[in-house]
């Protein structure tokens, strides 16, 4: 009996397998397909590697790098650019100019040109770290002082994870900017019930330029520095945080000059107040002494001209009547009354300390008294050497001291300085014409 063999049904799995096998063999033998498949594989691999690199880069930047972004709406922006420009490690030639035109009060026009890092990428080193800087200008426009300015950003990137690094750098750049912007010693004058800047800031005076006897200068500097750094000490002990100084001595001995130099040395401004001003009364005096600008010292010059001792018979002399509307009790209350402001430094100067009432210069109102005398031999030597920059092996200074001492007459530092100014570039002339100093005495 014959065996029936089932015929293959079209579309069966065996037929499909045969079809795909045949297709694979044909494609595999096709060189164009092989090349395309290879390129596709390379593309997929490159895409995978690129994506992996992006993820790795993002992870690395987040974990091991810090970024700081500052825009030109921030006050620190110009400081930071200037800070970067001074430390550019590549000495970049990609710069942008910043030009300002200023007209002085005299009418003279002054031009100032500075350079800042241009737009693009820069590198510099700070505290042994390389920092990448990217300065970009956006299409966005901002309004500043009525002027439309393109919006800009500067982005700083460096290795590390502590934000204190960038904070320290910003503080450093701000300090440099403030130091460069300091214009000098600011003088305030009382106008009505308020303090108003008087003229333009003066050039700061080096405290070493005021020659005092012995260690007086060092002692006063140390005393001032100790006071301004002792606010917590005063508060803990319930002591009013105020300091009063009395400088007394003959005219021309450097009392006012030293106060200005001391204020300049510590970055303080100076407030001048004349007690003999006819429009000044007790209320206005009290208000002014208690509203002095921060970081300033108040100077009451020639206080003996406004108030004399109540025990002095000359106090009733007509010449002393009507000099001021300020009463003596009003001054005392303004100096240390209940309503007195804290953190105040007051200087009083006088040529005649014996005329001052003891109540005015008692402790609490005057904490330190310092005598400013005429020039001693040490002061003469130091003034001559400083003024003429004499070398240490020169004996001109010693000859000057010896010849002045022979006259047995005291001279004020102001008189000696005036003599030096008559012979600015001629120390020998200053030595030979010493007798001229004594003719005006």
GROMACS .gro file of C-alpha atoms in nm:
model
  441
    1UNK     CA    1   0.000   0.000   0.000
    2UNK     CA    2   0.149   0.324  -0.107
    3UNK     CA    3   0.234   0.585   0.162
    4UNK     CA    4   0.104   0.932   0.107
    5UNK     CA    5   0.358   1.212   0.153
    6UNK     CA    6   0.197   1.537   0.251
    7UNK     CA    7   0.278   1.818   0.012
    8UNK     CA    8   0.433   2.149   0.139
    9UNK     CA    9   0.177   2.407   0.212
   10UNK     CA   10   0.260   2.744   0.064
   11UNK     CA   11   0.353   2.999   0.333
   12UNK     CA   12   0.475   2.737   0.576
   13UNK     CA   13   0.759   2.811   0.820
   14UNK     CA   14   1.007   2.605   0.623
   15UNK     CA   15   0.941   2.804   0.312
   16UNK     CA   16   0.977   3.132   0.508
   17UNK     CA   17   1.307   3.019   0.657
   18UNK     CA   18   1.434   2.932   0.316
   19UNK     CA   19   1.331   3.273   0.186
   20UNK     CA   20   1.516   3.466   0.458
   21UNK     CA   21   1.821   3.247   0.421
   22UNK     CA   22   1.829   3.316   0.053
   23UNK     CA   23   1.780   3.691   0.113
   24UNK     CA   24   2.062   3.700   0.368
   25UNK     CA   25   2.296   3.516   0.130
   26UNK     CA   26   2.215   3.761  -0.149
   27UNK     CA   27   2.263   4.067   0.072
   28UNK     CA   28   2.579   3.926   0.220
   29UNK     CA   29   2.722   3.886  -0.126
   30UNK     CA   30   2.626   4.244  -0.214
   31UNK     CA   31   2.930   4.474  -0.152
   32UNK     CA   32   2.717   4.788  -0.133
   33UNK     CA   33   2.508   4.644   0.148
   34UNK     CA   34   2.815   4.540   0.343
   35UNK     CA   35   2.962   4.888   0.316
   36UNK     CA   36   2.637   5.054   0.425
   37UNK     CA   37   2.596   4.821   0.719
   38UNK     CA   38   2.950   4.894   0.828
   39UNK     CA   39   2.893   5.266   0.812
   40UNK     CA   40   2.570   5.233   1.006
   41UNK     CA   41   2.749   5.034   1.273
   42UNK     CA   42   3.021   5.292   1.299
   43UNK     CA   43   2.761   5.567   1.323
   44UNK     CA   44   2.577   5.388   1.600
   45UNK     CA   45   2.902   5.329   1.787
   46UNK     CA   46   3.008   5.692   1.749
   47UNK     CA   47   2.669   5.812   1.865
   48UNK     CA   48   2.694   5.587   2.168
   49UNK     CA   49   3.044   5.707   2.248
   50UNK     CA   50   2.941   6.070   2.202
   51UNK     CA   51   2.645   6.027   2.433
   52UNK     CA   52   2.863   5.850   2.687
   53UNK     CA   53   3.118   6.132   2.671
   54UNK     CA   54   2.845   6.391   2.722
   55UNK     CA   55   2.709   6.210   3.025
   56UNK     CA   56   3.059   6.163   3.165
   57UNK     CA   57   3.144   6.528   3.106
   58UNK     CA   58   2.825   6.642   3.277
   59UNK     CA   59   2.891   6.412   3.570
   60UNK     CA   60   3.254   6.528   3.598
   61UNK     CA   61   3.160   6.898   3.587
   62UNK     CA   62   2.892   6.853   3.851
   63UNK     CA   63   3.112   6.655   4.086
   64UNK     CA   64   3.460   6.802   4.035
   65UNK     CA   65   3.417   7.154   3.893
   66UNK     CA   66   3.249   7.476   4.004
   67UNK     CA   67   3.116   7.754   3.785
   68UNK     CA   68   3.046   8.117   3.863
   69UNK     CA   69   2.841   8.342   3.636
   70UNK     CA   70   2.827   8.721   3.676
   71UNK     CA   71   2.635   8.957   3.448
   72UNK     CA   72   2.687   9.326   3.381
   73UNK     CA   73   2.391   9.419   3.599
   74UNK     CA   74   2.600   9.319   3.900
   75UNK     CA   75   2.829   9.574   4.066
   76UNK     CA   76   3.110   9.317   4.074
   77UNK     CA   77   3.117   9.281   3.694
   78UNK     CA   78   3.372   9.557   3.612
   79UNK     CA   79   3.581   9.468   3.919
   80UNK     CA   80   3.599   9.107   3.808
   81UNK     CA   81   3.695   9.192   3.450
   82UNK     CA   82   3.973   9.419   3.571
   83UNK     CA   83   4.089   9.150   3.814
   84UNK     CA   84   4.101   8.894   3.530
   85UNK     CA   85   4.281   9.129   3.293
   86UNK     CA   86   4.563   9.190   3.543
   87UNK     CA   87   4.620   8.815   3.581
   88UNK     CA   88   4.566   8.688   3.228
   89UNK     CA   89   4.805   8.396   3.191
   90UNK     CA   90   4.806   8.409   2.811
   91UNK     CA   91   4.860   8.787   2.788
   92UNK     CA   92   4.560   8.792   2.561
   93UNK     CA   93   4.544   9.032   2.270
   94UNK     CA   94   4.166   9.010   2.268
   95UNK     CA   95   4.078   9.326   2.460
   96UNK     CA   96   3.795   9.574   2.484
   97UNK     CA   97   3.853   9.939   2.571
   98UNK     CA   98   3.668  10.130   2.841
   99UNK     CA   99   3.703  10.508   2.804
  100UNK     CA  100   3.574  10.767   3.049
  101UNK     CA  101   3.580  11.144   3.014
  102UNK     CA  102   3.580  11.351   3.333
  103UNK     CA  103   3.570  11.727   3.365
  104UNK     CA  104   3.743  11.858   3.674
  105UNK     CA  105   3.609  12.150   3.872
  106UNK     CA  106   3.879  12.366   3.717
  107UNK     CA  107   3.726  12.299   3.376
  108UNK     CA  108   4.009  12.076   3.257
  109UNK     CA  109   3.893  11.768   3.070
  110UNK     CA  110   4.060  11.444   3.173
  111UNK     CA  111   4.056  11.122   2.971
  112UNK     CA  112   4.094  10.778   3.124
  113UNK     CA  113   4.139  10.461   2.915
  114UNK     CA  114   4.139  10.112   3.059
  115UNK     CA  115   4.139   9.770   2.895
  116UNK     CA  116   3.922   9.473   2.984
  117UNK     CA  117   3.917   9.115   2.852
  118UNK     CA  118   3.736   9.100   2.518
  119UNK     CA  119   3.451   8.867   2.433
  120UNK     CA  120   3.557   8.506   2.404
  121UNK     CA  121   3.758   8.262   2.611
  122UNK     CA  122   4.047   8.351   2.839
  123UNK     CA  123   4.255   8.170   3.099
  124UNK     CA  124   4.427   8.293   3.413
  125UNK     CA  125   4.572   8.159   3.737
  126UNK     CA  126   4.457   8.253   4.085
  127UNK     CA  127   4.583   8.084   4.402
  128UNK     CA  128   4.755   7.816   4.190
  129UNK     CA  129   4.434   7.724   4.007
  130UNK     CA  130   4.370   7.757   3.637
  131UNK     CA  131   4.043   7.931   3.566
  132UNK     CA  132   3.861   7.934   3.235
  133UNK     CA  133   3.680   8.258   3.155
  134UNK     CA  134   3.406   8.293   2.895
  135UNK     CA  135   3.274   8.641   2.827
  136UNK     CA  136   2.958   8.648   2.617
  137UNK     CA  137   2.736   8.921   2.480
  138UNK     CA  138   2.367   8.842   2.440
  139UNK     CA  139   2.113   8.992   2.201
  140UNK     CA  140   1.914   9.112   2.499
  141UNK     CA  141   1.947   9.482   2.586
  142UNK     CA  142   1.928   9.633   2.936
  143UNK     CA  143   1.871   9.992   3.050
  144UNK     CA  144   2.143  10.146   3.269
  145UNK     CA  145   2.137  10.512   3.368
  146UNK     CA  146   1.917  10.588   3.071
  147UNK     CA  147   2.156  10.414   2.829
  148UNK     CA  148   2.071  10.095   2.642
  149UNK     CA  149   2.350   9.844   2.697
  150UNK     CA  150   2.389   9.489   2.560
  151UNK     CA  151   2.345   9.221   2.824
  152UNK     CA  152   2.676   9.050   2.899
  153UNK     CA  153   2.786   8.761   3.116
  154UNK     CA  154   3.121   8.631   3.226
  155UNK     CA  155   3.144   8.266   3.332
  156UNK     CA  156   3.434   8.132   3.538
  157UNK     CA  157   3.505   7.760   3.564
  158UNK     CA  158   3.769   7.581   3.767
  159UNK     CA  159   3.842   7.249   3.935
  160UNK     CA  160   3.710   7.208   4.285
  161UNK     CA  161   3.386   7.192   4.475
  162UNK     CA  162   3.420   7.459   4.743
  163UNK     CA  163   3.239   7.787   4.663
  164UNK     CA  164   3.461   7.966   4.915
  165UNK     CA  165   3.726   7.985   4.642
  166UNK     CA  166   3.510   8.209   4.424
  167UNK     CA  167   3.387   8.405   4.725
  168UNK     CA  168   3.745   8.479   4.826
  169UNK     CA  169   3.830   8.581   4.470
  170UNK     CA  170   3.535   8.822   4.450
  171UNK     CA  171   3.631   8.976   4.783
  172UNK     CA  172   3.987   9.015   4.658
  173UNK     CA  173   3.874   9.184   4.336
  174UNK     CA  174   3.640   9.413   4.530
  175UNK     CA  175   3.919   9.515   4.767
  176UNK     CA  176   4.146   9.600   4.474
  177UNK     CA  177   3.871   9.806   4.313
  178UNK     CA  178   3.798   9.993   4.635
  179UNK     CA  179   4.168  10.061   4.694
  180UNK     CA  180   4.203  10.198   4.341
  181UNK     CA  181   3.888  10.406   4.375
  182UNK     CA  182   3.996  10.577   4.696
  183UNK     CA  183   4.033  10.942   4.612
  184UNK     CA  184   4.194  11.065   4.931
  185UNK     CA  185   4.102  11.213   5.265
  186UNK     CA  186   3.739  11.327   5.269
  187UNK     CA  187   3.668  11.645   5.465
  188UNK     CA  188   3.321  11.722   5.602
  189UNK     CA  189   3.202  12.060   5.720
  190UNK     CA  190   2.893  12.141   5.923
  191UNK     CA  191   2.633  12.321   5.709
  192UNK     CA  192   2.308  12.377   5.891
  193UNK     CA  193   2.203  12.058   6.070
  194UNK     CA  194   2.406  11.822   5.852
  195UNK     CA  195   2.756  11.729   5.744
  196UNK     CA  196   2.848  11.821   5.386
  197UNK     CA  197   3.162  11.731   5.193
  198UNK     CA  198   3.400  12.023   5.182
  199UNK     CA  199   3.574  12.064   4.846
  200UNK     CA  200   3.742  11.772   4.675
  201UNK     CA  201   3.911  11.490   4.868
  202UNK     CA  202   4.268  11.571   4.964
  203UNK     CA  203   4.560  11.349   4.892
  204UNK     CA  204   4.617  11.118   5.185
  205UNK     CA  205   4.911  11.213   5.399
  206UNK     CA  206   5.163  10.956   5.507
  207UNK     CA  207   5.164  10.936   5.883
  208UNK     CA  208   5.544  10.917   5.878
  209UNK     CA  209   5.552  11.264   5.723
  210UNK     CA  210   5.444  11.415   6.058
  211UNK     CA  211   5.757  11.405   6.271
  212UNK     CA  212   5.690  11.378   6.645
  213UNK     CA  213   5.922  11.334   6.937
  214UNK     CA  214   6.022  10.987   7.048
  215UNK     CA  215   5.756  10.719   7.017
  216UNK     CA  216   5.458  10.955   7.038
  217UNK     CA  217   5.344  10.869   6.685
  218UNK     CA  218   5.360  10.492   6.743
  219UNK     CA  219   5.179  10.521   7.074
  220UNK     CA  220   4.893  10.726   6.929
  221UNK     CA  221   4.857  10.493   6.630
  222UNK     CA  222   4.846  10.193   6.861
  223UNK     CA  223   4.591  10.361   7.087
  224UNK     CA  224   4.365  10.449   6.793
  225UNK     CA  225   4.392  10.103   6.641
  226UNK     CA  226   4.316   9.936   6.972
  227UNK     CA  227   4.004  10.147   7.017
  228UNK     CA  228   3.851  10.087   6.672
  229UNK     CA  229   3.898   9.713   6.722
  230UNK     CA  230   3.746   9.695   7.071
  231UNK     CA  231   3.374   9.748   7.014
  232UNK     CA  232   3.285   9.409   7.165
  233UNK     CA  233   3.508   9.472   7.466
  234UNK     CA  234   3.329   9.801   7.542
  235UNK     CA  235   2.986   9.642   7.492
  236UNK     CA  236   3.061   9.348   7.723
  237UNK     CA  237   3.162   9.581   8.005
  238UNK     CA  238   2.890   9.839   7.954
  239UNK     CA  239   3.139  10.117   7.880
  240UNK     CA  240   3.033  10.383   7.628
  241UNK     CA  241   3.215  10.317   7.302
  242UNK     CA  242   3.363  10.664   7.261
  243UNK     CA  243   3.714  10.805   7.258
  244UNK     CA  244   3.825  11.161   7.322
  245UNK     CA  245   4.168  11.306   7.251
  246UNK     CA  246   4.318  11.640   7.351
  247UNK     CA  247   4.623  11.759   7.159
  248UNK     CA  248   4.785  12.066   7.310
  249UNK     CA  249   5.104  12.260   7.260
  250UNK     CA  250   5.252  12.565   7.085
  251UNK     CA  251   5.129  12.666   6.739
  252UNK     CA  252   5.282  12.489   6.441
  253UNK     CA  253   5.372  12.169   6.621
  254UNK     CA  254   5.164  11.936   6.401
  255UNK     CA  255   4.847  11.884   6.602
  256UNK     CA  256   4.600  11.920   6.314
  257UNK     CA  257   4.841  11.767   6.062
  258UNK     CA  258   4.877  11.455   6.272
  259UNK     CA  259   4.500  11.413   6.304
  260UNK     CA  260   4.464  11.427   5.924
  261UNK     CA  261   4.750  11.180   5.879
  262UNK     CA  262   4.604  10.947   6.143
  263UNK     CA  263   4.262  10.953   5.977
  264UNK     CA  264   4.423  10.885   5.638
  265UNK     CA  265   4.622  10.596   5.782
  266UNK     CA  266   4.308  10.418   5.903
  267UNK     CA  267   4.081  10.519   5.613
  268UNK     CA  268   3.869  10.757   5.819
  269UNK     CA  269   3.721  11.088   5.707
  270UNK     CA  270   3.748  11.415   5.900
  271UNK     CA  271   3.460  11.633   6.025
  272UNK     CA  272   3.554  11.992   6.106
  273UNK     CA  273   3.343  12.178   6.361
  274UNK     CA  274   3.408  12.532   6.482
  275UNK     CA  275   3.253  12.608   6.820
  276UNK     CA  276   3.298  12.979   6.762
  277UNK     CA  277   3.055  12.979   6.470
  278UNK     CA  278   2.780  13.227   6.555
  279UNK     CA  279   2.500  13.012   6.410
  280UNK     CA  280   2.593  12.712   6.623
  281UNK     CA  281   2.379  12.648   6.929
  282UNK     CA  282   2.344  12.364   7.180
  283UNK     CA  283   2.081  12.169   6.987
  284UNK     CA  284   2.268  12.186   6.658
  285UNK     CA  285   2.597  12.095   6.825
  286UNK     CA  286   2.442  11.791   6.990
  287UNK     CA  287   2.281  11.686   6.662
  288UNK     CA  288   2.604  11.721   6.463
  289UNK     CA  289   2.819  11.531   6.712
  290UNK     CA  290   2.571  11.245   6.712
  291UNK     CA  291   2.521  11.224   6.335
  292UNK     CA  292   2.880  11.227   6.212
  293UNK     CA  293   2.935  11.006   5.903
  294UNK     CA  294   3.047  10.648   5.970
  295UNK     CA  295   3.422  10.593   5.999
  296UNK     CA  296   3.496  10.955   6.069
  297UNK     CA  297   3.661  11.163   6.340
  298UNK     CA  298   3.528  11.495   6.468
  299UNK     CA  299   3.779  11.777   6.521
  300UNK     CA  300   3.708  12.067   6.756
  301UNK     CA  301   3.999  12.298   6.678
  302UNK     CA  302   4.124  12.573   6.908
  303UNK     CA  303   3.863  12.490   7.167
  304UNK     CA  304   4.022  12.741   7.404
  305UNK     CA  305   3.893  13.022   7.180
  306UNK     CA  306   3.534  12.916   7.244
  307UNK     CA  307   3.548  12.827   7.612
  308UNK     CA  308   3.788  12.937   7.881
  309UNK     CA  309   3.812  12.816   8.236
  310UNK     CA  310   3.540  12.943   8.469
  311UNK     CA  311   3.821  12.999   8.720
  312UNK     CA  312   4.009  13.227   8.480
  313UNK     CA  313   3.939  13.597   8.546
  314UNK     CA  314   3.984  13.658   8.173
  315UNK     CA  315   3.664  13.464   8.106
  316UNK     CA  316   3.465  13.778   8.182
  317UNK     CA  317   3.673  13.993   7.952
  318UNK     CA  318   3.464  14.163   7.679
  319UNK     CA  319   3.679  13.998   7.413
  320UNK     CA  320   3.537  13.658   7.510
  321UNK     CA  321   3.175  13.764   7.518
  322UNK     CA  322   2.937  13.668   7.239
  323UNK     CA  323   3.181  13.439   7.060
  324UNK     CA  324   2.933  13.154   7.038
  325UNK     CA  325   2.574  13.065   7.118
  326UNK     CA  326   2.692  12.728   7.248
  327UNK     CA  327   2.685  12.705   7.624
  328UNK     CA  328   2.948  12.524   7.824
  329UNK     CA  329   2.694  12.283   7.970
  330UNK     CA  330   2.562  12.218   7.619
  331UNK     CA  331   2.909  12.115   7.504
  332UNK     CA  332   2.957  11.885   7.802
  333UNK     CA  333   2.623  11.714   7.738
  334UNK     CA  334   2.705  11.676   7.369
  335UNK     CA  335   3.035  11.508   7.455
  336UNK     CA  336   2.912  11.251   7.706
  337UNK     CA  337   2.543  11.307   7.776
  338UNK     CA  338   2.275  11.038   7.787
  339UNK     CA  339   2.184  11.090   7.422
  340UNK     CA  340   2.543  11.065   7.294
  341UNK     CA  341   2.609  10.837   7.001
  342UNK     CA  342   2.830  10.531   7.030
  343UNK     CA  343   3.140  10.466   6.821
  344UNK     CA  344   3.250  10.827   6.812
  345UNK     CA  345   3.604  10.964   6.807
  346UNK     CA  346   3.657  11.328   6.901
  347UNK     CA  347   3.975  11.532   6.880
  348UNK     CA  348   4.017  11.867   7.054
  349UNK     CA  349   4.315  12.091   6.990
  350UNK     CA  350   4.439  12.392   7.181
  351UNK     CA  351   4.748  12.608   7.211
  352UNK     CA  352   4.665  12.699   7.572
  353UNK     CA  353   4.558  12.398   7.773
  354UNK     CA  354   4.570  12.601   8.096
  355UNK     CA  355   4.272  12.802   7.977
  356UNK     CA  356   4.045  12.498   7.952
  357UNK     CA  357   3.799  12.420   8.226
  358UNK     CA  358   3.890  12.100   8.415
  359UNK     CA  359   3.535  11.973   8.365
  360UNK     CA  360   3.588  11.974   7.988
  361UNK     CA  361   3.902  11.764   7.990
  362UNK     CA  362   3.820  11.519   8.266
  363UNK     CA  363   3.837  11.141   8.195
  364UNK     CA  364   3.532  11.027   8.003
  365UNK     CA  365   3.532  11.338   7.787
  366UNK     CA  366   3.904  11.335   7.716
  367UNK     CA  367   4.057  10.988   7.742
  368UNK     CA  368   4.406  11.075   7.625
  369UNK     CA  369   4.600  11.399   7.645
  370UNK     CA  370   4.907  11.444   7.430
  371UNK     CA  371   5.154  11.729   7.430
  372UNK     CA  372   5.294  11.844   7.094
  373UNK     CA  373   5.613  12.038   7.154
  374UNK     CA  374   5.866  12.231   6.952
  375UNK     CA  375   6.133  12.046   6.758
  376UNK     CA  376   6.384  11.845   6.957
  377UNK     CA  377   6.725  11.741   6.825
  378UNK     CA  378   6.584  11.405   6.722
  379UNK     CA  379   6.298  11.571   6.536
  380UNK     CA  380   6.538  11.812   6.362
  381UNK     CA  381   6.753  11.524   6.245
  382UNK     CA  382   6.459  11.319   6.123
  383UNK     CA  383   6.297  11.612   5.942
  384UNK     CA  384   6.620  11.702   5.762
  385UNK     CA  385   6.686  11.342   5.659
  386UNK     CA  386   6.330  11.285   5.543
  387UNK     CA  387   6.301  11.611   5.351
  388UNK     CA  388   6.632  11.585   5.165
  389UNK     CA  389   6.657  11.204   5.150
  390UNK     CA  390   7.006  11.225   5.291
  391UNK     CA  391   7.205  10.897   5.298
  392UNK     CA  392   7.284  10.752   5.636
  393UNK     CA  393   7.655  10.830   5.602
  394UNK     CA  394   7.596  11.201   5.534
  395UNK     CA  395   7.680  11.445   5.813
  396UNK     CA  396   7.470  11.735   5.682
  397UNK     CA  397   7.184  11.640   5.912
  398UNK     CA  398   7.416  11.639   6.214
  399UNK     CA  399   7.559  11.976   6.116
  400UNK     CA  400   7.206  12.114   6.081
  401UNK     CA  401   7.109  11.991   6.428
  402UNK     CA  402   7.427  12.131   6.581
  403UNK     CA  403   7.390  12.477   6.426
  404UNK     CA  404   7.023  12.507   6.524
  405UNK     CA  405   7.104  12.401   6.881
  406UNK     CA  406   7.370  12.672   6.906
  407UNK     CA  407   7.100  12.942   6.890
  408UNK     CA  408   6.942  12.817   7.215
  409UNK     CA  409   6.597  12.901   7.074
  410UNK     CA  410   6.315  12.655   7.018
  411UNK     CA  411   6.163  12.626   6.672
  412UNK     CA  412   5.830  12.477   6.574
  413UNK     CA  413   5.819  12.202   6.309
  414UNK     CA  414   5.617  12.440   6.090
  415UNK     CA  415   5.899  12.697   6.099
  416UNK     CA  416   6.157  12.435   6.008
  417UNK     CA  417   5.946  12.300   5.724
  418UNK     CA  418   5.898  12.651   5.590
  419UNK     CA  419   6.276  12.694   5.590
  420UNK     CA  420   6.321  12.367   5.400
  421UNK     CA  421   6.067  12.477   5.140
  422UNK     CA  422   6.282  12.781   5.069
  423UNK     CA  423   6.564  12.541   4.978
  424UNK     CA  424   6.378  12.243   4.827
  425UNK     CA  425   6.669  12.101   4.627
  426UNK     CA  426   6.954  12.257   4.821
  427UNK     CA  427   7.033  12.095   5.157
  428UNK     CA  428   7.359  12.286   5.173
  429UNK     CA  429   7.167  12.612   5.128
  430UNK     CA  430   6.932  12.514   5.411
  431UNK     CA  431   7.236  12.455   5.628
  432UNK     CA  432   7.413  12.779   5.539
  433UNK     CA  433   7.105  12.998   5.588
  434UNK     CA  434   6.989  12.871   5.926
  435UNK     CA  435   7.004  13.221   6.072
  436UNK     CA  436   6.710  13.322   5.850
  437UNK     CA  437   6.480  13.096   6.052
  438UNK     CA  438   6.540  13.296   6.367
  439UNK     CA  439   6.476  13.635   6.209
  440UNK     CA  440   6.101  13.573   6.194
  441UNK     CA  441   6.074  13.469   6.559
   0.00000   0.00000   0.00000
